[in-house]
Amino acid sequence: MLNLILFGKPGSGKGTQASFLKNKYGLVHISTGDVFRKNIKTETELGLKAKLYTEKGELVPDQITVSMLENEIKQNLPCLGFIFDGFPRTIYQANEMNKILTKYVLDLTATIALDVDDNLLKERLLKRGKISGRADDQSVDKILTRLNEYRKKTQPLIEYYEKMNKFYSVSGVGEINDISKRLIDLIENLI
Ligand code: AMP
């Protein structure tokens, strides 16, 4: 089984590359952001709770996010593997994820970061906001909040996965196809 975490700041291209890798390796793609957006749109109980945070650019509380993730994993087993996009985003989530992976006898293959500089990210997110209409891409303030959340809560995960010898990084700058190729080269070396 190939189980990957695609890691990176908002706008680093995780969604695009995750859907490419999903097709290439036949994986189940779990994007916590997408699951929240779907629930917000259909106004489920989870969606109504998540909206309070996502619309401000803040992280949804850990407990809500972790139980949603476990549910998604459970629903998709058995499968060839998972690609996690946007999860984990806190140390708490990473610890809980380890427990969940053990519970379902899944091994984490690698955490791969897409490395992109902040100025380019702001530009990409504002551009995406005009096309996608996503509420959290619409203002510089919300984008800055998300980048701050990343710095405070998510960045420490780099060291966390480095200590587990599971952390890798590729440049997320350039043509989409070139970035995909960097990811494939790395993954082929890992499997
Ligand atoms: P994304 O599409 O990954 O940028 O996620 C959009 C929004 O969903 C984030 O700004 C958070 O509010 C929320 N979200 C997504 N994944 C998580 C997570 N793992 N933990 C907490 N909040 C999350």
Short mmCIF file of C-alpha atoms and ligand atoms in Angstrom, two decimals:
data_model
loop_
_atom_site.label_atom_id
_atom_site.label_comp_id
_atom_site.label_asym_id
_atom_site.label_seq_id
_atom_site.Cartn_x
_atom_site.Cartn_y
_atom_site.Cartn_z
CA MET A 1 0.00 0.00 0.00
CA LEU A 2 1.12 3.50 -0.75
CA ASN A 3 0.02 6.03 1.88
CA LEU A 4 1.16 9.58 1.32
CA ILE A 5 0.67 12.88 3.07
CA LEU A 6 0.93 15.81 0.69
CA PHE A 7 2.12 18.71 2.77
CA GLY A 8 2.43 22.41 2.10
CA LYS A 9 1.11 25.90 2.67
CA PRO A 10 -2.28 27.02 1.33
CA GLY A 11 -1.93 27.50 -2.43
CA SER A 12 1.15 25.29 -2.78
CA GLY A 13 -0.68 23.06 -5.27
CA LYS A 14 -1.52 20.13 -2.98
CA GLY A 15 -4.99 19.60 -4.48
CA THR A 16 -3.77 19.60 -8.09
CA GLN A 17 -0.88 17.24 -7.43
CA ALA A 18 -2.93 14.99 -5.14
CA SER A 19 -5.48 14.39 -7.86
CA PHE A 20 -2.68 13.63 -10.31
CA LEU A 21 -1.10 11.11 -7.88
CA LYS A 22 -4.49 9.62 -7.11
CA ASN A 23 -4.94 8.74 -10.80
CA LYS A 24 -1.36 7.64 -11.34
CA TYR A 25 -1.27 5.21 -8.39
CA GLY A 26 -4.98 4.38 -7.97
CA LEU A 27 -5.15 5.97 -4.53
CA VAL A 28 -8.07 7.33 -2.54
CA HIS A 29 -7.68 11.11 -2.28
CA ILE A 30 -8.84 12.55 1.03
CA SER A 31 -8.87 16.35 1.06
CA THR A 32 -10.13 17.58 4.42
CA GLY A 33 -10.75 21.02 2.88
CA ASP A 34 -12.94 19.46 0.16
CA VAL A 35 -14.88 17.39 2.70
CA PHE A 36 -15.53 20.54 4.76
CA ARG A 37 -16.60 22.52 1.67
CA LYS A 38 -19.01 19.75 0.63
CA ASN A 39 -20.55 19.67 4.10
CA ILE A 40 -20.81 23.45 4.25
CA LYS A 41 -22.60 23.49 0.89
CA THR A 42 -25.11 20.84 1.95
CA GLU A 43 -25.48 22.45 5.38
CA THR A 44 -24.84 19.30 7.41
CA GLU A 45 -24.20 19.54 11.14
CA LEU A 46 -20.47 19.14 10.46
CA GLY A 47 -20.63 21.82 7.77
CA LEU A 48 -22.36 24.33 10.03
CA LYS A 49 -19.67 23.85 12.70
CA ALA A 50 -16.77 23.96 10.22
CA LYS A 51 -18.05 27.10 8.50
CA LEU A 52 -17.47 29.18 11.62
CA TYR A 53 -13.73 28.58 11.22
CA THR A 54 -13.11 28.05 7.50
CA GLU A 55 -14.73 31.35 6.57
CA LYS A 56 -12.27 33.19 8.79
CA GLY A 57 -9.28 31.24 7.47
CA GLU A 58 -8.80 29.51 10.83
CA LEU A 59 -8.29 25.80 11.38
CA VAL A 60 -11.34 23.74 12.32
CA PRO A 61 -10.94 22.27 15.86
CA ASP A 62 -8.89 19.08 16.01
CA GLN A 63 -11.54 16.74 17.41
CA ILE A 64 -14.02 17.55 14.64
CA THR A 65 -11.36 17.15 11.96
CA VAL A 66 -9.90 13.91 13.30
CA SER A 67 -13.23 12.11 13.62
CA MET A 68 -14.15 13.20 10.09
CA LEU A 69 -10.82 11.83 8.82
CA GLU A 70 -11.28 8.48 10.52
CA ASN A 71 -14.72 8.22 8.97
CA GLU A 72 -13.32 8.90 5.48
CA ILE A 73 -10.62 6.23 5.93
CA LYS A 74 -13.10 3.66 7.22
CA GLN A 75 -15.51 4.28 4.35
CA ASN A 76 -12.81 3.75 1.71
CA LEU A 77 -11.20 0.56 2.99
CA PRO A 78 -10.06 -1.71 1.46
CA CYS A 79 -8.10 0.24 -1.16
CA LEU A 80 -4.65 0.50 -2.77
CA GLY A 81 -3.66 3.41 -0.55
CA PHE A 82 -4.47 6.96 0.46
CA ILE A 83 -3.25 10.38 -0.40
CA PHE A 84 -3.97 12.82 2.41
CA ASP A 85 -4.23 16.42 1.27
CA GLY A 86 -4.52 19.09 3.98
CA PHE A 87 -4.27 16.64 6.87
CA PRO A 88 -2.65 16.58 9.39
CA ARG A 89 -2.26 20.28 10.13
CA THR A 90 -1.40 20.13 13.85
CA ILE A 91 0.78 17.93 16.05
CA TYR A 92 -2.37 16.69 17.78
CA GLN A 93 -3.82 15.60 14.42
CA ALA A 94 -0.56 13.86 13.48
CA ASN A 95 -0.54 11.90 16.77
CA GLU A 96 -4.17 10.91 16.30
CA MET A 97 -3.47 9.96 12.69
CA ASN A 98 -0.69 7.60 13.81
CA LYS A 99 -3.19 5.87 16.10
CA ILE A 100 -5.78 5.63 13.33
CA LEU A 101 -3.24 4.24 10.84
CA THR A 102 -2.17 1.61 13.40
CA LYS A 103 -5.79 0.75 14.12
CA TYR A 104 -6.48 0.02 10.43
CA VAL A 105 -3.03 -1.58 9.87
CA LEU A 106 -1.89 1.14 7.46
CA ASP A 107 1.71 2.28 7.08
CA LEU A 108 2.68 5.84 6.26
CA THR A 109 5.01 5.74 3.24
CA ALA A 110 6.05 9.40 3.26
CA THR A 111 5.11 13.00 3.90
CA ILE A 112 5.98 15.09 0.86
CA ALA A 113 6.00 18.88 0.99
CA LEU A 114 5.48 21.18 -1.96
CA ASP A 115 7.82 24.06 -1.34
CA VAL A 116 6.62 27.50 -2.52
CA ASP A 117 7.61 30.96 -1.34
CA ASP A 118 4.97 33.13 0.48
CA ASN A 119 4.83 35.95 -2.08
CA LEU A 120 4.08 33.55 -4.90
CA LEU A 121 1.43 31.86 -2.72
CA LYS A 122 -0.43 35.13 -2.06
CA GLU A 123 -0.47 35.83 -5.78
CA ARG A 124 -1.73 32.30 -6.59
CA LEU A 125 -4.45 32.38 -3.91
CA LEU A 126 -5.83 35.76 -4.99
CA LYS A 127 -5.91 34.53 -8.59
CA ARG A 128 -7.62 31.29 -7.53
CA GLY A 129 -10.19 33.28 -5.53
CA LYS A 130 -11.34 35.05 -8.69
CA ILE A 131 -11.91 31.72 -10.46
CA SER A 132 -13.10 29.40 -7.66
CA GLY A 133 -15.15 31.88 -5.69
CA ARG A 134 -13.86 30.25 -2.49
CA ALA A 135 -14.73 32.51 0.44
CA ASP A 136 -11.35 32.03 2.10
CA ASP A 137 -9.43 33.06 -1.05
CA GLN A 138 -11.21 36.39 -1.43
CA SER A 139 -9.25 38.76 0.75
CA VAL A 140 -5.62 39.36 1.60
CA ASP A 141 -6.59 39.32 5.31
CA LYS A 142 -8.03 35.80 5.14
CA ILE A 143 -5.04 34.61 3.16
CA LEU A 144 -2.68 36.07 5.75
CA THR A 145 -4.66 34.38 8.55
CA ARG A 146 -4.26 31.03 6.78
CA LEU A 147 -0.53 31.55 6.29
CA ASN A 148 -0.22 32.47 9.98
CA GLU A 149 -2.17 29.39 11.06
CA TYR A 150 0.23 27.36 8.92
CA ARG A 151 3.30 28.95 10.50
CA LYS A 152 2.04 28.53 14.07
CA LYS A 153 0.34 25.13 13.96
CA THR A 154 1.36 23.22 10.84
CA GLN A 155 5.02 24.08 10.26
CA PRO A 156 6.15 22.15 13.41
CA LEU A 157 5.05 18.99 11.60
CA ILE A 158 8.13 19.25 9.36
CA GLU A 159 10.37 18.44 12.33
CA TYR A 160 7.85 15.86 13.55
CA TYR A 161 8.04 13.87 10.31
CA GLU A 162 11.78 14.47 9.93
CA LYS A 163 12.26 12.74 13.27
CA MET A 164 10.24 9.78 11.94
CA ASN A 165 12.45 9.79 8.79
CA LYS A 166 9.32 10.30 6.72
CA PHE A 167 9.76 13.87 5.48
CA TYR A 168 10.61 14.80 1.89
CA SER A 169 10.26 18.00 -0.04
CA VAL A 170 10.11 19.00 -3.71
CA SER A 171 9.92 22.43 -5.26
CA GLY A 172 6.31 23.40 -5.97
CA VAL A 173 7.34 26.17 -8.37
CA GLY A 174 7.10 25.86 -12.15
CA GLU A 175 4.89 24.02 -14.63
CA ILE A 176 2.32 21.62 -13.14
CA ASN A 177 3.73 18.72 -15.22
CA ASP A 178 7.26 19.37 -14.05
CA ILE A 179 6.15 19.37 -10.40
CA SER A 180 4.28 16.07 -10.96
CA LYS A 181 7.44 14.60 -12.46
CA ARG A 182 9.46 15.64 -9.39
CA LEU A 183 6.90 13.88 -7.20
CA ILE A 184 6.93 10.70 -9.28
CA ASP A 185 10.74 10.56 -9.28
CA LEU A 186 10.71 10.82 -5.50
CA ILE A 187 7.90 8.28 -4.97
CA GLU A 188 9.47 5.75 -7.36
CA ASN A 189 12.59 5.88 -5.21
CA LEU A 190 10.56 5.20 -2.07
CA ILE A 191 8.58 2.16 -3.27
P1 AMP B 1 -7.81 23.64 2.28
O1 AMP B 1 -8.74 23.41 1.14
O2 AMP B 1 -6.95 22.44 2.59
O3 AMP B 1 -6.99 24.90 2.11
O4 AMP B 1 -8.71 23.85 3.58
C1 AMP B 1 -9.65 24.89 3.65
C2 AMP B 1 -10.01 25.16 5.10
O5 AMP B 1 -10.60 23.97 5.68
C3 AMP B 1 -8.83 25.50 6.01
O6 AMP B 1 -8.48 26.87 5.95
C4 AMP B 1 -9.40 25.10 7.37
O7 AMP B 1 -10.32 26.05 7.85
C5 AMP B 1 -10.18 23.84 7.04
N1 AMP B 1 -9.31 22.64 7.15
C6 AMP B 1 -8.92 21.82 6.15
N2 AMP B 1 -8.15 20.83 6.61
C7 AMP B 1 -8.04 21.03 7.96
C8 AMP B 1 -7.35 20.36 9.00
N3 AMP B 1 -6.60 19.27 8.77
N4 AMP B 1 -7.48 20.85 10.26
C9 AMP B 1 -8.25 21.93 10.53
N5 AMP B 1 -8.88 22.63 9.58
C10 AMP B 1 -8.79 22.19 8.30
#
